[in-house]
Coordinates of C-alpha atoms in Angstrom, one line a residue:
X16 CA 27.4 23.3 26.9
X17 CA 24.6 21.3 28.4
X18 CA 21.9 23.9 27.6
X19 CA 23.2 23.9 23.8
X20 CA 23.2 20.2 23.7
X21 CA 19.3 20.2 24.7
X22 CA 18.4 22.8 22.4
X23 CA 20.1 21.0 19.2
X24 CA 18.2 17.9 20.7
X25 CA 14.9 19.8 20.7
X26 CA 15.5 21.4 17.2
X27 CA 16.5 17.8 15.6
X28 CA 14.4 15.2 17.5
X29 CA 10.6 15.3 17.7
X30 CA 9.1 12.7 20.1
X31 CA 5.4 11.9 19.8
X32 CA 4.2 8.7 21.7
X33 CA 0.7 7.2 22.5
X34 CA -0.9 9.2 19.7
X35 CA -4.8 8.1 19.3
X36 CA -5.5 6.3 16.1
X37 CA -9.1 7.1 16.5
X38 CA -8.6 10.9 16.0
X39 CA -10.2 12.4 12.8
X40 CA -11.5 15.3 11.6
X41 CA -15.0 15.6 11.2
X42 CA -16.4 17.5 8.0
X43 CA -19.0 20.0 8.5
X44 CA -21.0 19.8 5.5
X45 CA -22.5 23.3 5.9
X46 CA -19.0 24.7 6.1
X47 CA -17.7 25.9 2.7
X48 CA -14.0 26.8 2.5
X49 CA -13.1 29.9 0.2
X50 CA -11.2 28.4 -2.4
X51 CA -10.7 29.2 -6.0
X52 CA -8.1 27.0 -7.3
X53 CA -6.6 23.3 -6.8
X54 CA -3.8 24.9 -4.9
X55 CA -6.3 26.6 -2.4
X56 CA -8.0 23.5 -2.0
X57 CA -4.7 21.2 -1.5
X58 CA -3.5 23.9 1.1
X59 CA -6.8 23.8 3.0
X60 CA -6.9 20.1 3.2
X61 CA -3.8 20.2 4.6
X62 CA -4.6 22.7 6.9
X63 CA -7.5 20.3 8.3
X64 CA -5.2 17.5 8.8
X65 CA -2.3 19.3 10.7
X66 CA -2.5 17.8 14.2
X67 CA -5.3 14.8 13.4
X68 CA -2.7 12.6 12.0
X69 CA 0.8 11.2 12.8
X70 CA 3.5 13.7 11.8
X71 CA 5.4 11.4 9.6
X72 CA 1.9 10.9 7.7
X73 CA 1.3 14.7 7.4
X74 CA 5.0 15.3 5.9
X75 CA 4.6 12.7 3.3
X76 CA 0.9 14.4 2.2
X77 CA 2.6 17.7 2.1
X78 CA 5.6 16.6 0.2
X79 CA 3.1 15.0 -2.5
X80 CA 1.0 18.1 -2.7
X81 CA 4.2 20.6 -3.1
X82 CA 6.3 18.1 -5.4
X83 CA 3.7 16.7 -7.7
X84 CA 0.1 18.0 -7.6
X85 CA 0.7 22.0 -7.2
X86 CA 3.4 22.1 -10.2
X87 CA 0.9 20.1 -12.6
X88 CA -2.8 21.0 -11.4
X89 CA -2.0 24.0 -8.7
X90 CA -3.4 27.1 -10.9
X91 CA -6.3 25.1 -12.4
X92 CA -9.6 26.8 -11.2
X93 CA -11.9 24.6 -9.3
X94 CA -14.9 25.6 -11.7
X95 CA -13.1 24.6 -14.8
X96 CA -11.7 21.2 -13.2
X97 CA -12.8 18.3 -15.1
X98 CA -12.3 14.6 -15.4
X99 CA -10.3 15.1 -18.5
X100 CA -8.0 17.3 -16.6
X101 CA -7.8 14.9 -13.9
X102 CA -6.8 12.1 -16.2
X103 CA -4.2 14.2 -17.9
X104 CA -2.4 14.7 -14.5
X105 CA -2.6 11.2 -13.7
X106 CA -1.1 10.2 -17.1
X107 CA 1.9 12.7 -16.8
X108 CA 2.9 11.6 -13.3
X109 CA 2.9 8.1 -14.7
X110 CA 5.0 9.2 -17.4
X111 CA 7.7 10.9 -15.2
X112 CA 9.5 7.6 -14.4
X113 CA 8.5 7.4 -10.5
X114 CA 8.2 4.7 -8.6
X115 CA 5.0 2.8 -8.7
X116 CA 4.5 3.2 -5.0
X117 CA 5.0 7.2 -5.4
X118 CA 2.5 7.1 -8.2
X119 CA 0.1 5.3 -6.1
X120 CA 0.5 7.6 -2.8
X121 CA 0.2 10.8 -5.4
X122 CA -3.3 9.3 -6.6
X123 CA -4.2 8.5 -2.9
X124 CA -3.6 12.1 -1.8
X125 CA -5.6 13.7 -4.7
X126 CA -8.5 11.6 -4.1
X127 CA -8.6 12.6 -0.4
X128 CA -8.3 16.2 -1.6
X129 CA -11.3 15.7 -4.1
X130 CA -13.4 14.2 -1.2
X131 CA -12.7 17.0 0.9
X132 CA -13.5 19.2 -2.2
X133 CA -17.1 17.3 -2.5
X134 CA -17.8 17.2 1.2
X135 CA -17.1 21.0 1.0
X136 CA -19.3 21.5 -1.9
X137 CA -16.3 22.9 -3.9
X138 CA -16.2 20.2 -6.5
X139 CA -18.4 17.5 -8.3
X140 CA -18.4 13.9 -6.9
X141 CA -17.9 12.5 -10.7
X142 CA -14.3 13.7 -10.4
X143 CA -13.6 10.7 -7.7
X144 CA -13.7 8.2 -10.4
X145 CA -10.7 9.7 -12.3
X146 CA -8.6 9.8 -9.2
X147 CA -7.7 6.2 -9.2
X148 CA -4.5 4.6 -10.7
X149 CA -3.6 1.0 -10.8
X150 CA 0.4 0.3 -9.8
X151 CA 2.1 -3.1 -9.7
X152 CA 4.2 -3.4 -6.3
X153 CA 7.8 -4.3 -7.6
X154 CA 8.8 -7.5 -5.3
X155 CA 11.8 -6.6 -3.0
X156 CA 14.7 -9.2 -3.1
X157 CA 14.6 -11.6 -0.4
X158 CA 17.5 -13.2 1.2
X159 CA 18.2 -17.0 -0.2
X160 CA 18.9 -19.5 2.4
X161 CA 22.5 -19.6 2.0
X162 CA 23.0 -15.8 2.2
X163 CA 21.0 -15.7 5.4
X164 CA 22.9 -18.6 6.9
X165 CA 26.1 -16.8 5.7
X166 CA 25.3 -13.8 7.2
X167 CA 24.1 -15.6 10.6
X168 CA 27.4 -17.1 10.8
X169 CA 29.4 -13.9 10.3
X170 CA 27.3 -12.2 12.5
X171 CA 27.4 -14.6 15.5
X172 CA 31.2 -14.4 15.1
X173 CA 31.6 -10.9 15.3
X174 CA 29.4 -10.9 18.7
X175 CA 28.5 -6.9 18.7
X176 CA 25.6 -5.5 20.2
X177 CA 25.0 -4.3 16.3
X178 CA 25.5 -7.9 15.0
X179 CA 23.1 -9.6 17.5
X180 CA 20.5 -6.6 16.8
X181 CA 20.9 -7.6 13.0
X182 CA 20.2 -11.3 13.8
X183 CA 17.1 -9.9 16.0
X184 CA 15.6 -8.5 12.6
X185 CA 16.4 -11.8 10.8
X186 CA 14.7 -14.0 13.2
X187 CA 11.8 -11.8 14.0
X188 CA 11.1 -9.6 10.9
X189 CA 10.8 -6.3 13.0
X190 CA 11.1 -3.2 10.7
X191 CA 14.2 -0.9 10.8
X192 CA 12.8 1.9 12.7
X193 CA 11.4 -0.2 15.3
X194 CA 14.9 -1.5 15.8
X195 CA 16.2 1.8 16.2
X196 CA 13.5 2.4 18.5
X197 CA 14.3 -0.9 21.0
X198 CA 15.5 0.0 24.5
X199 CA 16.6 -2.5 27.0
X200 CA 13.4 -2.2 28.9
X201 CA 11.5 -3.3 26.0
X202 CA 13.1 -6.6 26.6
X203 CA 11.6 -9.1 29.3
X204 CA 14.2 -11.6 30.0
X205 CA 12.2 -13.5 32.4
X206 CA 9.9 -14.8 29.7
X207 CA 12.4 -13.8 26.6
X208 CA 9.8 -11.5 24.8
X209 CA 10.6 -8.1 23.2
X210 CA 7.6 -5.6 23.0
X211 CA 7.6 -3.1 20.2
X212 CA 6.6 0.4 21.6
X213 CA 8.1 2.6 19.3
X214 CA 9.6 3.4 15.8
X215 CA 11.9 5.9 14.4
X216 CA 12.1 7.7 11.3
X217 CA 13.4 10.8 9.7
X218 CA 11.0 13.0 8.0
X219 CA 10.7 16.8 6.4
X220 CA 10.2 19.2 9.8
X221 CA 6.5 20.2 10.0
X222 CA 7.9 23.5 11.5
X223 CA 9.0 25.3 8.5
X224 CA 10.0 28.5 10.3
X225 CA 13.1 30.4 9.8
X226 CA 16.0 28.6 11.4
X227 CA 14.8 25.1 11.8
X228 CA 16.3 22.3 10.0
X229 CA 14.6 21.0 6.9
X230 CA 14.5 17.2 8.8
X231 CA 13.7 16.1 12.2
X232 CA 14.2 12.8 13.9
X233 CA 10.9 11.5 14.5
X234 CA 10.2 8.9 17.7
X235 CA 6.8 7.8 17.2
X236 CA 4.7 4.9 18.5
X237 CA 4.2 2.4 15.4
X238 CA 2.4 2.7 12.4
X239 CA -0.8 1.1 13.9
X240 CA -2.4 -0.8 17.0
X241 CA -1.3 -4.0 15.6
X242 CA 2.2 -2.9 15.4
X243 CA 2.5 -2.5 19.0
X244 CA 3.1 -6.1 19.6
X245 CA 5.0 -9.0 21.8
X246 CA 7.6 -11.2 19.9
X247 CA 9.5 -13.9 21.5
X248 CA 13.2 -13.9 21.2
X249 CA 14.9 -16.7 18.9
X250 CA 16.4 -18.8 21.4
X251 CA 20.0 -18.7 20.0
X252 CA 19.9 -15.0 20.5
X253 CA 18.8 -14.8 24.4
X254 CA 22.0 -15.7 25.7
X255 CA 24.1 -13.3 23.8
X256 CA 21.4 -10.2 24.4
X257 CA 21.4 -10.9 28.3
X258 CA 25.3 -10.7 28.3
X259 CA 25.2 -7.4 26.4
X260 CA 22.4 -6.0 28.4
X261 CA 22.2 -2.3 29.6
X262 CA 20.3 0.1 31.6
X263 CA 16.6 0.3 30.8
X264 CA 16.2 3.4 29.3
X265 CA 19.3 3.0 26.9
X266 CA 18.6 2.3 23.4
X267 CA 20.2 -0.9 22.6
X268 CA 22.0 0.1 19.3
X269 CA 23.7 3.5 21.1
X270 CA 23.9 2.3 24.7
X271 CA 22.5 5.8 25.3
X272 CA 19.4 7.3 25.8
X273 CA 19.6 8.9 22.2
X274 CA 19.2 6.8 19.7
X275 CA 20.4 6.3 16.0
X276 CA 18.2 6.6 13.0
X277 CA 17.6 4.0 10.0
X278 CA 19.9 5.4 7.5
X279 CA 22.9 4.8 9.8
X280 CA 21.9 1.0 10.4
X281 CA 21.1 0.7 6.7
X282 CA 24.8 2.1 6.1
X283 CA 26.1 -0.5 8.2
X284 CA 24.2 -3.2 7.1
X285 CA 25.5 -2.4 3.5
X286 CA 29.1 -2.9 5.1
X287 CA 27.9 -6.4 6.4
X288 CA 26.8 -7.4 3.0
X289 CA 30.3 -6.5 1.4
X290 CA 32.1 -8.9 4.2
X291 CA 29.9 -11.6 3.6
X292 CA 30.1 -11.5 -0.3
X293 CA 26.3 -11.1 -1.0
X294 CA 24.3 -9.3 -3.3
X295 CA 23.3 -5.7 -2.5
X296 CA 19.9 -5.3 -1.1
X297 CA 18.4 -3.2 1.7
X298 CA 17.5 -4.0 5.3
X299 CA 13.9 -4.7 4.6
X300 CA 15.0 -7.8 2.6
X301 CA 15.2 -9.4 6.1
X302 CA 11.7 -8.7 6.6
X303 CA 10.5 -10.0 3.4
X304 CA 12.7 -13.3 4.0
X305 CA 11.6 -14.0 7.4
X306 CA 8.0 -13.8 6.2
X307 CA 8.7 -16.0 3.2
X308 CA 10.7 -18.6 5.4
X309 CA 7.8 -19.0 7.9
X310 CA 5.4 -19.5 5.4
X311 CA 7.3 -22.1 3.3
X312 CA 7.7 -24.0 6.2
X313 CA 3.7 -24.1 6.9
X314 CA 3.6 -21.6 9.9
X315 CA 0.1 -20.7 9.7
X316 CA -0.4 -16.8 8.1
X317 CA -2.2 -15.5 10.9
X318 CA 0.6 -16.2 13.0
X319 CA 3.1 -14.4 10.9
X320 CA 1.0 -11.5 10.3
X321 CA 0.7 -11.0 14.0
X322 CA 4.4 -11.3 14.6
X323 CA 5.0 -8.7 11.5
X324 CA 2.4 -6.4 13.1
X325 CA 0.3 -6.4 9.9
X326 CA -3.2 -5.0 10.4
X327 CA -4.3 -8.1 8.4
X328 CA -3.2 -11.3 6.9
X329 CA -4.0 -10.0 3.2
X330 CA -1.1 -7.6 3.7
X331 CA 1.3 -10.5 4.6
X332 CA 0.0 -12.3 1.6
X333 CA 0.4 -9.5 -0.9
X334 CA 3.5 -7.7 -0.2
X335 CA 5.7 -10.1 2.0
X336 CA 5.3 -13.5 0.5
X337 CA 7.5 -14.5 -2.6
X338 CA 6.8 -17.6 -4.5
X339 CA 10.1 -19.4 -4.5
X340 CA 11.6 -21.7 -7.3
X341 CA 11.3 -24.9 -4.8
X342 CA 7.3 -24.1 -4.3
X343 CA 7.0 -23.9 -7.8
X344 CA 8.9 -27.2 -8.1
X345 CA 6.7 -28.8 -5.6
X346 CA 3.5 -27.7 -7.7
X347 CA 4.8 -29.0 -11.1
X348 CA 5.8 -32.3 -9.5
X349 CA 2.3 -32.5 -7.7
X350 CA 0.8 -32.8 -11.1
X351 CA 2.8 -35.6 -12.3

């Protein structure tokens, strides 16, 4: 039975820690791949990237290629590929009713494929200007102050490991995957600091051979070097966390050396919303709310960005900060 469990774990969990972010494929201008169609070029591009980037990133690229690019452009001969063809593809993708982020991702992947084609002398450089697409990122819902306080009171009263862990996200802005990857060894109770060392997600299985599952649970280092960070624990959570403290190698959410995954946390979070009689939102709304609340209180953007694990303050300002009606009122009143 023990062997069977180990095999199950190996098939469904992929762990890839301490991957070097500087690892990149270096193009050889003298080398030219044998490609006749866009499909040949796209698959060659994917092969070159396999093993040089994180598996979650590779899976996302492969999904964009297989689901969006090949069905529309795959059979086009490279020698017949023109700017008008690329523009027509972009327009069709935009009209499919896809999320703005998906449209943007597809255009980014297509541009990377075309850059590869340019560097291997398979397509003309002029095609690159046709691959970009402008898309407006939809603002995510931010928890109101009233909702946030109501949730805090409810979760403190529940006083479970899961409820305290959700409050940790509310009070630090850590991502759902980072919460799933948090172990007791990542908490230093002498300094009351948590260290983000890993994140967990479910991705399409890079191994597509027969008998393999379609998806795997992926345990890896955070998305960038700035995401590996130290964060102070909110004072009101220090005592509850210390009281619930488990063994070092145990994941906080499960109390075992086997982790849970974001979709399970998301389901439980929805239950919390119903109990608190709150409007539906996803788990990420707490991260948005944390960033917005910090900046509304005048905390320096650089500090907030560091806590969130962003590579630059621009990311914080562009994607996680929302102008509240109170800020708008203050602006209007300042003119009077």
